[in-house]
mmCIF file with all atom_site columns, C-alpha atoms in Angstrom:
data_model
loop_
_atom_site.group_PDB
_atom_site.id
_atom_site.type_symbol
_atom_site.label_atom_id
_atom_site.label_alt_id
_atom_site.label_comp_id
_atom_site.label_asym_id
_atom_site.label_entity_id
_atom_site.label_seq_id
_atom_site.pdbx_PDB_ins_code
_atom_site.Cartn_x
_atom_site.Cartn_y
_atom_site.Cartn_z
_atom_site.occupancy
_atom_site.B_iso_or_equiv
_atom_site.pdbx_formal_charge
_atom_site.auth_seq_id
_atom_site.auth_comp_id
_atom_site.auth_asym_id
_atom_site.auth_atom_id
_atom_site.pdbx_PDB_model_num
ATOM 1   C CA . UNK Y 1 1   ? -62.499 52.391  -24.037 1.00 0.00 ? 1   UNK Y CA 1
ATOM 2   C CA . UNK Y 1 2   ? -60.238 50.424  -26.182 1.00 0.00 ? 2   UNK Y CA 1
ATOM 3   C CA . UNK Y 1 3   ? -61.944 48.645  -28.980 1.00 0.00 ? 3   UNK Y CA 1
ATOM 4   C CA . UNK Y 1 4   ? -61.609 44.867  -29.469 1.00 0.00 ? 4   UNK Y CA 1
ATOM 5   C CA . UNK Y 1 5   ? -59.627 45.416  -32.536 1.00 0.00 ? 5   UNK Y CA 1
ATOM 6   C CA . UNK Y 1 6   ? -57.139 47.735  -30.950 1.00 0.00 ? 6   UNK Y CA 1
ATOM 7   C CA . UNK Y 1 7   ? -56.935 45.371  -27.923 1.00 0.00 ? 7   UNK Y CA 1
ATOM 8   C CA . UNK Y 1 8   ? -56.233 42.534  -30.246 1.00 0.00 ? 8   UNK Y CA 1
ATOM 9   C CA . UNK Y 1 9   ? -53.527 44.310  -32.077 1.00 0.00 ? 9   UNK Y CA 1
ATOM 10  C CA . UNK Y 1 10  ? -51.781 45.256  -28.688 1.00 0.00 ? 10  UNK Y CA 1
ATOM 11  C CA . UNK Y 1 11  ? -51.996 41.689  -27.504 1.00 0.00 ? 11  UNK Y CA 1
ATOM 12  C CA . UNK Y 1 12  ? -50.608 40.563  -30.789 1.00 0.00 ? 12  UNK Y CA 1
ATOM 13  C CA . UNK Y 1 13  ? -47.563 42.968  -30.438 1.00 0.00 ? 13  UNK Y CA 1
ATOM 14  C CA . UNK Y 1 14  ? -47.038 41.977  -26.714 1.00 0.00 ? 14  UNK Y CA 1
ATOM 15  C CA . UNK Y 1 15  ? -46.951 38.240  -27.706 1.00 0.00 ? 15  UNK Y CA 1
ATOM 16  C CA . UNK Y 1 16  ? -44.803 38.956  -30.665 1.00 0.00 ? 16  UNK Y CA 1
ATOM 17  C CA . UNK Y 1 17  ? -42.466 41.082  -28.560 1.00 0.00 ? 17  UNK Y CA 1
ATOM 18  C CA . UNK Y 1 18  ? -42.433 38.408  -25.825 1.00 0.00 ? 18  UNK Y CA 1
ATOM 19  C CA . UNK Y 1 19  ? -41.735 35.604  -28.336 1.00 0.00 ? 19  UNK Y CA 1
ATOM 20  C CA . UNK Y 1 20  ? -38.973 37.485  -30.018 1.00 0.00 ? 20  UNK Y CA 1
ATOM 21  C CA . UNK Y 1 21  ? -37.527 38.558  -26.645 1.00 0.00 ? 21  UNK Y CA 1
ATOM 22  C CA . UNK Y 1 22  ? -37.746 34.919  -25.253 1.00 0.00 ? 22  UNK Y CA 1
ATOM 23  C CA . UNK Y 1 23  ? -36.224 33.580  -28.406 1.00 0.00 ? 23  UNK Y CA 1
ATOM 24  C CA . UNK Y 1 24  ? -33.424 36.080  -28.214 1.00 0.00 ? 24  UNK Y CA 1
ATOM 25  C CA . UNK Y 1 25  ? -32.870 35.373  -24.593 1.00 0.00 ? 25  UNK Y CA 1
ATOM 26  C CA . UNK Y 1 26  ? -32.996 31.739  -25.317 1.00 0.00 ? 26  UNK Y CA 1
ATOM 27  C CA . UNK Y 1 27  ? -30.368 32.196  -27.932 1.00 0.00 ? 27  UNK Y CA 1
ATOM 28  C CA . UNK Y 1 28  ? -28.194 34.237  -25.470 1.00 0.00 ? 28  UNK Y CA 1
ATOM 29  C CA . UNK Y 1 29  ? -28.832 31.744  -22.705 1.00 0.00 ? 29  UNK Y CA 1
ATOM 30  C CA . UNK Y 1 30  ? -27.880 28.785  -25.035 1.00 0.00 ? 30  UNK Y CA 1
ATOM 31  C CA . UNK Y 1 31  ? -24.631 30.623  -26.213 1.00 0.00 ? 31  UNK Y CA 1
ATOM 32  C CA . UNK Y 1 32  ? -23.683 31.204  -22.564 1.00 0.00 ? 32  UNK Y CA 1
ATOM 33  C CA . UNK Y 1 33  ? -24.490 27.655  -21.602 1.00 0.00 ? 33  UNK Y CA 1
ATOM 34  C CA . UNK Y 1 34  ? -22.375 26.451  -24.549 1.00 0.00 ? 34  UNK Y CA 1
ATOM 35  C CA . UNK Y 1 35  ? -19.515 28.615  -23.464 1.00 0.00 ? 35  UNK Y CA 1
ATOM 36  C CA . UNK Y 1 36  ? -19.799 27.350  -19.920 1.00 0.00 ? 36  UNK Y CA 1
ATOM 37  C CA . UNK Y 1 37  ? -19.795 23.903  -21.070 1.00 0.00 ? 37  UNK Y CA 1
ATOM 38  C CA . UNK Y 1 38  ? -16.556 24.456  -23.157 1.00 0.00 ? 38  UNK Y CA 1
ATOM 39  C CA . UNK Y 1 39  ? -14.898 26.129  -20.114 1.00 0.00 ? 39  UNK Y CA 1
ATOM 40  C CA . UNK Y 1 40  ? -15.995 23.320  -17.830 1.00 0.00 ? 40  UNK Y CA 1
ATOM 41  C CA . UNK Y 1 41  ? -14.592 20.873  -20.252 1.00 0.00 ? 41  UNK Y CA 1
ATOM 42  C CA . UNK Y 1 42  ? -11.170 22.719  -20.349 1.00 0.00 ? 42  UNK Y CA 1
ATOM 43  C CA . UNK Y 1 43  ? -11.036 22.901  -16.565 1.00 0.00 ? 43  UNK Y CA 1
ATOM 44  C CA . UNK Y 1 44  ? -11.787 19.164  -16.358 1.00 0.00 ? 44  UNK Y CA 1
ATOM 45  C CA . UNK Y 1 45  ? -8.892  18.424  -18.778 1.00 0.00 ? 45  UNK Y CA 1
ATOM 46  C CA . UNK Y 1 46  ? -6.585  20.763  -16.848 1.00 0.00 ? 46  UNK Y CA 1
ATOM 47  C CA . UNK Y 1 47  ? -7.537  19.173  -13.525 1.00 0.00 ? 47  UNK Y CA 1
ATOM 48  C CA . UNK Y 1 48  ? -7.242  15.690  -14.781 1.00 0.00 ? 48  UNK Y CA 1
ATOM 49  C CA . UNK Y 1 49  ? -3.735  16.596  -16.178 1.00 0.00 ? 49  UNK Y CA 1
ATOM 50  C CA . UNK Y 1 50  ? -2.757  18.036  -12.805 1.00 0.00 ? 50  UNK Y CA 1
ATOM 51  C CA . UNK Y 1 51  ? -4.149  14.949  -10.927 1.00 0.00 ? 51  UNK Y CA 1
ATOM 52  C CA . UNK Y 1 52  ? -2.261  12.779  -13.157 1.00 0.00 ? 52  UNK Y CA 1
ATOM 53  C CA . UNK Y 1 53  ? 0.934   14.717  -12.597 1.00 0.00 ? 53  UNK Y CA 1
ATOM 54  C CA . UNK Y 1 54  ? 0.476   14.712  -8.873  1.00 0.00 ? 54  UNK Y CA 1
ATOM 55  C CA . UNK Y 1 55  ? -0.246  10.952  -8.879  1.00 0.00 ? 55  UNK Y CA 1
ATOM 56  C CA . UNK Y 1 56  ? 2.980   10.256  -11.014 1.00 0.00 ? 56  UNK Y CA 1
ATOM 57  C CA . UNK Y 1 57  ? 4.983   12.421  -8.502  1.00 0.00 ? 57  UNK Y CA 1
ATOM 58  C CA . UNK Y 1 58  ? 3.683   10.665  -5.494  1.00 0.00 ? 58  UNK Y CA 1
ATOM 59  C CA . UNK Y 1 59  ? 4.297   7.303   -7.094  1.00 0.00 ? 59  UNK Y CA 1
ATOM 60  C CA . UNK Y 1 60  ? 7.872   8.274   -7.808  1.00 0.00 ? 60  UNK Y CA 1
ATOM 61  C CA . UNK Y 1 61  ? 8.252   9.593   -4.171  1.00 0.00 ? 61  UNK Y CA 1
ATOM 62  C CA . UNK Y 1 62  ? 6.984   6.327   -2.798  1.00 0.00 ? 62  UNK Y CA 1
ATOM 63  C CA . UNK Y 1 63  ? 9.251   4.338   -5.140  1.00 0.00 ? 63  UNK Y CA 1
ATOM 64  C CA . UNK Y 1 64  ? 12.291  6.435   -4.210  1.00 0.00 ? 64  UNK Y CA 1
ATOM 65  C CA . UNK Y 1 65  ? 11.499  6.119   -0.502  1.00 0.00 ? 65  UNK Y CA 1
ATOM 66  C CA . UNK Y 1 66  ? 11.278  2.341   -0.694  1.00 0.00 ? 66  UNK Y CA 1
ATOM 67  C CA . UNK Y 1 67  ? 14.297  1.961   -2.722  1.00 0.00 ? 67  UNK Y CA 1
ATOM 68  C CA . UNK Y 1 68  ? 16.214  4.073   -0.082  1.00 0.00 ? 68  UNK Y CA 1
ATOM 69  C CA . UNK Y 1 69  ? 15.004  1.826   2.667   1.00 0.00 ? 69  UNK Y CA 1
ATOM 70  C CA . UNK Y 1 70  ? 17.251  -1.041  1.838   1.00 0.00 ? 70  UNK Y CA 1
ATOM 71  C CA . UNK Y 1 71  ? 18.405  -3.566  4.245   1.00 0.00 ? 71  UNK Y CA 1
ATOM 72  C CA . UNK Y 1 72  ? 21.969  -3.535  5.638   1.00 0.00 ? 72  UNK Y CA 1
ATOM 73  C CA . UNK Y 1 73  ? 24.400  -6.328  5.181   1.00 0.00 ? 73  UNK Y CA 1
ATOM 74  C CA . UNK Y 1 74  ? 25.788  -7.920  8.361   1.00 0.00 ? 74  UNK Y CA 1
ATOM 75  C CA . UNK Y 1 75  ? 25.001  -10.156 11.412  1.00 0.00 ? 75  UNK Y CA 1
ATOM 76  C CA . UNK Y 1 76  ? 21.492  -9.911  12.924  1.00 0.00 ? 76  UNK Y CA 1
ATOM 77  C CA . UNK Y 1 77  ? 20.168  -11.661 15.845  1.00 0.00 ? 77  UNK Y CA 1
ATOM 78  C CA . UNK Y 1 78  ? 17.069  -14.149 15.239  1.00 0.00 ? 78  UNK Y CA 1
ATOM 79  C CA . UNK Y 1 79  ? 15.004  -15.938 17.896  1.00 0.00 ? 79  UNK Y CA 1
ATOM 80  C CA . UNK Y 1 80  ? 12.384  -18.551 18.264  1.00 0.00 ? 80  UNK Y CA 1
ATOM 81  C CA . UNK Y 1 81  ? 10.607  -18.116 21.579  1.00 0.00 ? 81  UNK Y CA 1
ATOM 82  C CA . UNK Y 1 82  ? 10.553  -22.024 22.196  1.00 0.00 ? 82  UNK Y CA 1
ATOM 83  C CA . UNK Y 1 83  ? 14.434  -21.974 22.202  1.00 0.00 ? 83  UNK Y CA 1
ATOM 84  C CA . UNK Y 1 84  ? 15.266  -18.667 23.899  1.00 0.00 ? 84  UNK Y CA 1
ATOM 85  C CA . UNK Y 1 85  ? 14.865  -14.929 23.568  1.00 0.00 ? 85  UNK Y CA 1
ATOM 86  C CA . UNK Y 1 86  ? 17.926  -14.369 25.783  1.00 0.00 ? 86  UNK Y CA 1
ATOM 87  C CA . UNK Y 1 87  ? 20.373  -16.438 23.722  1.00 0.00 ? 87  UNK Y CA 1
ATOM 88  C CA . UNK Y 1 88  ? 19.585  -15.565 20.221  1.00 0.00 ? 88  UNK Y CA 1
ATOM 89  C CA . UNK Y 1 89  ? 20.983  -17.119 17.161  1.00 0.00 ? 89  UNK Y CA 1
ATOM 90  C CA . UNK Y 1 90  ? 22.302  -15.061 14.179  1.00 0.00 ? 90  UNK Y CA 1
ATOM 91  C CA . UNK Y 1 91  ? 21.584  -14.688 10.489  1.00 0.00 ? 91  UNK Y CA 1
ATOM 92  C CA . UNK Y 1 92  ? 24.093  -13.287 7.992   1.00 0.00 ? 92  UNK Y CA 1
ATOM 93  C CA . UNK Y 1 93  ? 22.543  -10.815 5.490   1.00 0.00 ? 93  UNK Y CA 1
ATOM 94  C CA . UNK Y 1 94  ? 24.410  -10.385 2.228   1.00 0.00 ? 94  UNK Y CA 1
ATOM 95  C CA . UNK Y 1 95  ? 23.431  -8.122  -0.699  1.00 0.00 ? 95  UNK Y CA 1
ATOM 96  C CA . UNK Y 1 96  ? 22.100  -9.711  -3.945  1.00 0.00 ? 96  UNK Y CA 1
ATOM 97  C CA . UNK Y 1 97  ? 20.428  -7.564  -6.625  1.00 0.00 ? 97  UNK Y CA 1
ATOM 98  C CA . UNK Y 1 98  ? 17.278  -5.350  -6.904  1.00 0.00 ? 98  UNK Y CA 1
ATOM 99  C CA . UNK Y 1 99  ? 16.894  -4.716  -3.175  1.00 0.00 ? 99  UNK Y CA 1
ATOM 100 C CA . UNK Y 1 100 ? 17.142  -8.517  -2.336  1.00 0.00 ? 100 UNK Y CA 1
ATOM 101 C CA . UNK Y 1 101 ? 19.620  -9.979  0.300   1.00 0.00 ? 101 UNK Y CA 1
ATOM 102 C CA . UNK Y 1 102 ? 20.770  -13.444 0.883   1.00 0.00 ? 102 UNK Y CA 1
ATOM 103 C CA . UNK Y 1 103 ? 19.934  -14.485 4.423   1.00 0.00 ? 103 UNK Y CA 1
ATOM 104 C CA . UNK Y 1 104 ? 20.913  -17.584 6.168   1.00 0.00 ? 104 UNK Y CA 1
ATOM 105 C CA . UNK Y 1 105 ? 21.451  -18.451 9.891   1.00 0.00 ? 105 UNK Y CA 1
ATOM 106 C CA . UNK Y 1 106 ? 20.334  -20.602 12.851  1.00 0.00 ? 106 UNK Y CA 1
ATOM 107 C CA . UNK Y 1 107 ? 19.471  -20.689 16.506  1.00 0.00 ? 107 UNK Y CA 1
ATOM 108 C CA . UNK Y 1 108 ? 20.251  -23.681 18.676  1.00 0.00 ? 108 UNK Y CA 1
ATOM 109 C CA . UNK Y 1 109 ? 20.023  -24.874 22.201  1.00 0.00 ? 109 UNK Y CA 1
ATOM 110 C CA . UNK Y 1 110 ? 21.579  -27.726 24.146  1.00 0.00 ? 110 UNK Y CA 1
ATOM 111 C CA . UNK Y 1 111 ? 18.409  -29.876 23.866  1.00 0.00 ? 111 UNK Y CA 1
ATOM 112 C CA . UNK Y 1 112 ? 18.929  -30.247 20.128  1.00 0.00 ? 112 UNK Y CA 1
ATOM 113 C CA . UNK Y 1 113 ? 16.146  -27.678 19.304  1.00 0.00 ? 113 UNK Y CA 1
ATOM 114 C CA . UNK Y 1 114 ? 16.852  -25.380 16.465  1.00 0.00 ? 114 UNK Y CA 1
ATOM 115 C CA . UNK Y 1 115 ? 15.697  -22.740 13.989  1.00 0.00 ? 115 UNK Y CA 1
ATOM 116 C CA . UNK Y 1 116 ? 17.221  -22.636 10.521  1.00 0.00 ? 116 UNK Y CA 1
ATOM 117 C CA . UNK Y 1 117 ? 16.420  -19.909 7.923   1.00 0.00 ? 117 UNK Y CA 1
ATOM 118 C CA . UNK Y 1 118 ? 17.825  -19.752 4.498   1.00 0.00 ? 118 UNK Y CA 1
ATOM 119 C CA . UNK Y 1 119 ? 16.642  -17.620 1.454   1.00 0.00 ? 119 UNK Y CA 1
ATOM 120 C CA . UNK Y 1 120 ? 16.441  -14.187 0.229   1.00 0.00 ? 120 UNK Y CA 1
ATOM 121 C CA . UNK Y 1 121 ? 14.757  -11.182 1.912   1.00 0.00 ? 121 UNK Y CA 1
ATOM 122 C CA . UNK Y 1 122 ? 13.989  -7.461  0.987   1.00 0.00 ? 122 UNK Y CA 1
ATOM 123 C CA . UNK Y 1 123 ? 12.372  -4.551  2.553   1.00 0.00 ? 123 UNK Y CA 1
ATOM 124 C CA . UNK Y 1 124 ? 8.956   -3.706  1.316   1.00 0.00 ? 124 UNK Y CA 1
ATOM 125 C CA . UNK Y 1 125 ? 8.312   -0.714  3.533   1.00 0.00 ? 125 UNK Y CA 1
ATOM 126 C CA . UNK Y 1 126 ? 9.662   0.589   6.936   1.00 0.00 ? 126 UNK Y CA 1
ATOM 127 C CA . UNK Y 1 127 ? 7.785   -2.192  8.802   1.00 0.00 ? 127 UNK Y CA 1
ATOM 128 C CA . UNK Y 1 128 ? 7.552   -5.036  6.257   1.00 0.00 ? 128 UNK Y CA 1
ATOM 129 C CA . UNK Y 1 129 ? 10.025  -7.375  4.810   1.00 0.00 ? 129 UNK Y CA 1
ATOM 130 C CA . UNK Y 1 130 ? 9.381   -9.981  2.271   1.00 0.00 ? 130 UNK Y CA 1
ATOM 131 C CA . UNK Y 1 131 ? 11.110  -13.402 2.480   1.00 0.00 ? 131 UNK Y CA 1
ATOM 132 C CA . UNK Y 1 132 ? 11.360  -16.272 -0.023  1.00 0.00 ? 132 UNK Y CA 1
ATOM 133 C CA . UNK Y 1 133 ? 12.945  -19.351 1.108   1.00 0.00 ? 133 UNK Y CA 1
ATOM 134 C CA . UNK Y 1 134 ? 12.908  -22.124 3.818   1.00 0.00 ? 134 UNK Y CA 1
ATOM 135 C CA . UNK Y 1 135 ? 12.252  -21.728 7.520   1.00 0.00 ? 135 UNK Y CA 1
ATOM 136 C CA . UNK Y 1 136 ? 12.824  -24.933 9.552   1.00 0.00 ? 136 UNK Y CA 1
ATOM 137 C CA . UNK Y 1 137 ? 12.173  -25.230 13.218  1.00 0.00 ? 137 UNK Y CA 1
ATOM 138 C CA . UNK Y 1 138 ? 12.575  -28.359 15.591  1.00 0.00 ? 138 UNK Y CA 1
ATOM 139 C CA . UNK Y 1 139 ? 11.455  -28.189 19.212  1.00 0.00 ? 139 UNK Y CA 1
ATOM 140 C CA . UNK Y 1 140 ? 11.268  -31.499 21.067  1.00 0.00 ? 140 UNK Y CA 1
ATOM 141 C CA . UNK Y 1 141 ? 8.178   -30.652 22.921  1.00 0.00 ? 141 UNK Y CA 1
ATOM 142 C CA . UNK Y 1 142 ? 6.231   -29.442 19.934  1.00 0.00 ? 142 UNK Y CA 1
ATOM 143 C CA . UNK Y 1 143 ? 4.895   -31.340 16.918  1.00 0.00 ? 143 UNK Y CA 1
ATOM 144 C CA . UNK Y 1 144 ? 5.879   -34.720 18.336  1.00 0.00 ? 144 UNK Y CA 1
ATOM 145 C CA . UNK Y 1 145 ? 9.511   -33.624 17.971  1.00 0.00 ? 145 UNK Y CA 1
ATOM 146 C CA . UNK Y 1 146 ? 9.280   -33.463 14.281  1.00 0.00 ? 146 UNK Y CA 1
ATOM 147 C CA . UNK Y 1 147 ? 10.697  -30.651 12.119  1.00 0.00 ? 147 UNK Y CA 1
ATOM 148 C CA . UNK Y 1 148 ? 8.226   -27.856 11.003  1.00 0.00 ? 148 UNK Y CA 1
ATOM 149 C CA . UNK Y 1 149 ? 9.122   -26.485 7.670   1.00 0.00 ? 149 UNK Y CA 1
ATOM 150 C CA . UNK Y 1 150 ? 7.720   -23.331 6.050   1.00 0.00 ? 150 UNK Y CA 1
ATOM 151 C CA . UNK Y 1 151 ? 8.739   -22.777 2.429   1.00 0.00 ? 151 UNK Y CA 1
ATOM 152 C CA . UNK Y 1 152 ? 7.965   -20.012 -0.188  1.00 0.00 ? 152 UNK Y CA 1
ATOM 153 C CA . UNK Y 1 153 ? 7.044   -16.451 0.250   1.00 0.00 ? 153 UNK Y CA 1
ATOM 154 C CA . UNK Y 1 154 ? 6.561   -15.263 3.909   1.00 0.00 ? 154 UNK Y CA 1
ATOM 155 C CA . UNK Y 1 155 ? 6.324   -11.846 5.476   1.00 0.00 ? 155 UNK Y CA 1
ATOM 156 C CA . UNK Y 1 156 ? 8.060   -10.389 8.367   1.00 0.00 ? 156 UNK Y CA 1
ATOM 157 C CA . UNK Y 1 157 ? 6.329   -7.416  10.078  1.00 0.00 ? 157 UNK Y CA 1
ATOM 158 C CA . UNK Y 1 158 ? 7.451   -4.819  12.636  1.00 0.00 ? 158 UNK Y CA 1
ATOM 159 C CA . UNK Y 1 159 ? 4.269   -3.792  14.528  1.00 0.00 ? 159 UNK Y CA 1
ATOM 160 C CA . UNK Y 1 160 ? 3.965   -0.658  16.204  1.00 0.00 ? 160 UNK Y CA 1
ATOM 161 C CA . UNK Y 1 161 ? 7.303   0.695   17.845  1.00 0.00 ? 161 UNK Y CA 1
ATOM 162 C CA . UNK Y 1 162 ? 8.791   -2.787  17.921  1.00 0.00 ? 162 UNK Y CA 1
ATOM 163 C CA . UNK Y 1 163 ? 12.522  -2.777  16.845  1.00 0.00 ? 163 UNK Y CA 1
ATOM 164 C CA . UNK Y 1 164 ? 12.303  -6.270  15.358  1.00 0.00 ? 164 UNK Y CA 1
ATOM 165 C CA . UNK Y 1 165 ? 10.428  -7.962  12.516  1.00 0.00 ? 165 UNK Y CA 1
ATOM 166 C CA . UNK Y 1 166 ? 8.132   -10.982 13.315  1.00 0.00 ? 166 UNK Y CA 1
ATOM 167 C CA . UNK Y 1 167 ? 7.167   -13.741 10.984  1.00 0.00 ? 167 UNK Y CA 1
ATOM 168 C CA . UNK Y 1 168 ? 3.532   -13.381 10.198  1.00 0.00 ? 168 UNK Y CA 1
ATOM 169 C CA . UNK Y 1 169 ? 2.881   -17.030 9.474   1.00 0.00 ? 169 UNK Y CA 1
ATOM 170 C CA . UNK Y 1 170 ? 3.032   -17.928 13.226  1.00 0.00 ? 170 UNK Y CA 1
ATOM 171 C CA . UNK Y 1 171 ? 0.970   -21.147 13.207  1.00 0.00 ? 171 UNK Y CA 1
ATOM 172 C CA . UNK Y 1 172 ? 3.111   -24.070 14.255  1.00 0.00 ? 172 UNK Y CA 1
ATOM 173 C CA . UNK Y 1 173 ? 3.054   -27.225 12.288  1.00 0.00 ? 173 UNK Y CA 1
ATOM 174 C CA . UNK Y 1 174 ? 1.362   -28.811 15.399  1.00 0.00 ? 174 UNK Y CA 1
ATOM 175 C CA . UNK Y 1 175 ? -1.589  -26.505 14.883  1.00 0.00 ? 175 UNK Y CA 1
ATOM 176 C CA . UNK Y 1 176 ? -4.244  -25.613 17.482  1.00 0.00 ? 176 UNK Y CA 1
ATOM 177 C CA . UNK Y 1 177 ? -3.229  -22.787 19.818  1.00 0.00 ? 177 UNK Y CA 1
ATOM 178 C CA . UNK Y 1 178 ? 0.499   -23.301 19.287  1.00 0.00 ? 178 UNK Y CA 1
ATOM 179 C CA . UNK Y 1 179 ? 2.343   -20.358 17.629  1.00 0.00 ? 179 UNK Y CA 1
ATOM 180 C CA . UNK Y 1 180 ? 5.938   -19.808 16.822  1.00 0.00 ? 180 UNK Y CA 1
ATOM 181 C CA . UNK Y 1 181 ? 7.436   -16.230 17.324  1.00 0.00 ? 181 UNK Y CA 1
ATOM 182 C CA . UNK Y 1 182 ? 10.278  -16.031 14.872  1.00 0.00 ? 182 UNK Y CA 1
ATOM 183 C CA . UNK Y 1 183 ? 11.918  -12.565 15.149  1.00 0.00 ? 183 UNK Y CA 1
ATOM 184 C CA . UNK Y 1 184 ? 14.757  -10.832 13.333  1.00 0.00 ? 184 UNK Y CA 1
ATOM 185 C CA . UNK Y 1 185 ? 16.307  -8.003  15.045  1.00 0.00 ? 185 UNK Y CA 1
ATOM 186 C CA . UNK Y 1 186 ? 18.655  -5.153  14.097  1.00 0.00 ? 186 UNK Y CA 1
ATOM 187 C CA . UNK Y 1 187 ? 22.253  -6.263  14.597  1.00 0.00 ? 187 UNK Y CA 1
ATOM 188 C CA . UNK Y 1 188 ? 25.780  -5.063  13.924  1.00 0.00 ? 188 UNK Y CA 1
ATOM 189 C CA . UNK Y 1 189 ? 23.810  -2.986  11.209  1.00 0.00 ? 189 UNK Y CA 1
ATOM 190 C CA . UNK Y 1 190 ? 20.281  -1.814  11.028  1.00 0.00 ? 190 UNK Y CA 1
ATOM 191 C CA . UNK Y 1 191 ? 17.714  -3.743  9.068   1.00 0.00 ? 191 UNK Y CA 1
#
C-alpha cells in the first residue's frame, strides 16, 4: 500500500501539474481569444467599409436614374372628369432648371366649366411627379358653382400600369364624397 505521505505527495504534484496546465491552457486560450477578437474587429471594419461603399454606389445609381428620368418639353393632354375625358385640355411643359419644368394650361367646356393649372413640375420617380403652383377648377354643378383652388406642393402619381399621372389631392372643395380626378397624360412627348 501507498503510505499517506506518498499519497499526499502524489496528490500535491497532480494538483500542481493540473494548476500549471490549466494556467498554461488559460494563457493559450486567452491569447487565442484576443487574437480572434482582433480578427473579428478587423472583419467588422472591412465589412462596414464595404457596406458604406455599396450604399454610396446604390445612392449614386438611384440619383443618376432619377436625373435621367426627366420630363419632356411639349404639349400634354390634361383632364378633369367633370369636364370631359373625351375632350381634353392641354398643358405646355417648358424646361426650367434642376429638373423642373414650367407647366401651364387649361381644359374648358361650353358650359363655362374649366380647369387651370400653372406652376412648376418635376419627376421624382418613374411614377411620381412633384408640382408647385396653383390648380383652379370651376364646375357649375359642384361647390355651388364657385372656383376650387389648390395651391402649393401637390403630387401627381401614375398608379399601376396607368399611362397618366393623377393628382393625389383629389378632395373637391365641396368636400364629402366629391372627388376631382385631374390627370396629366403623355402627349406629343412623353412625361
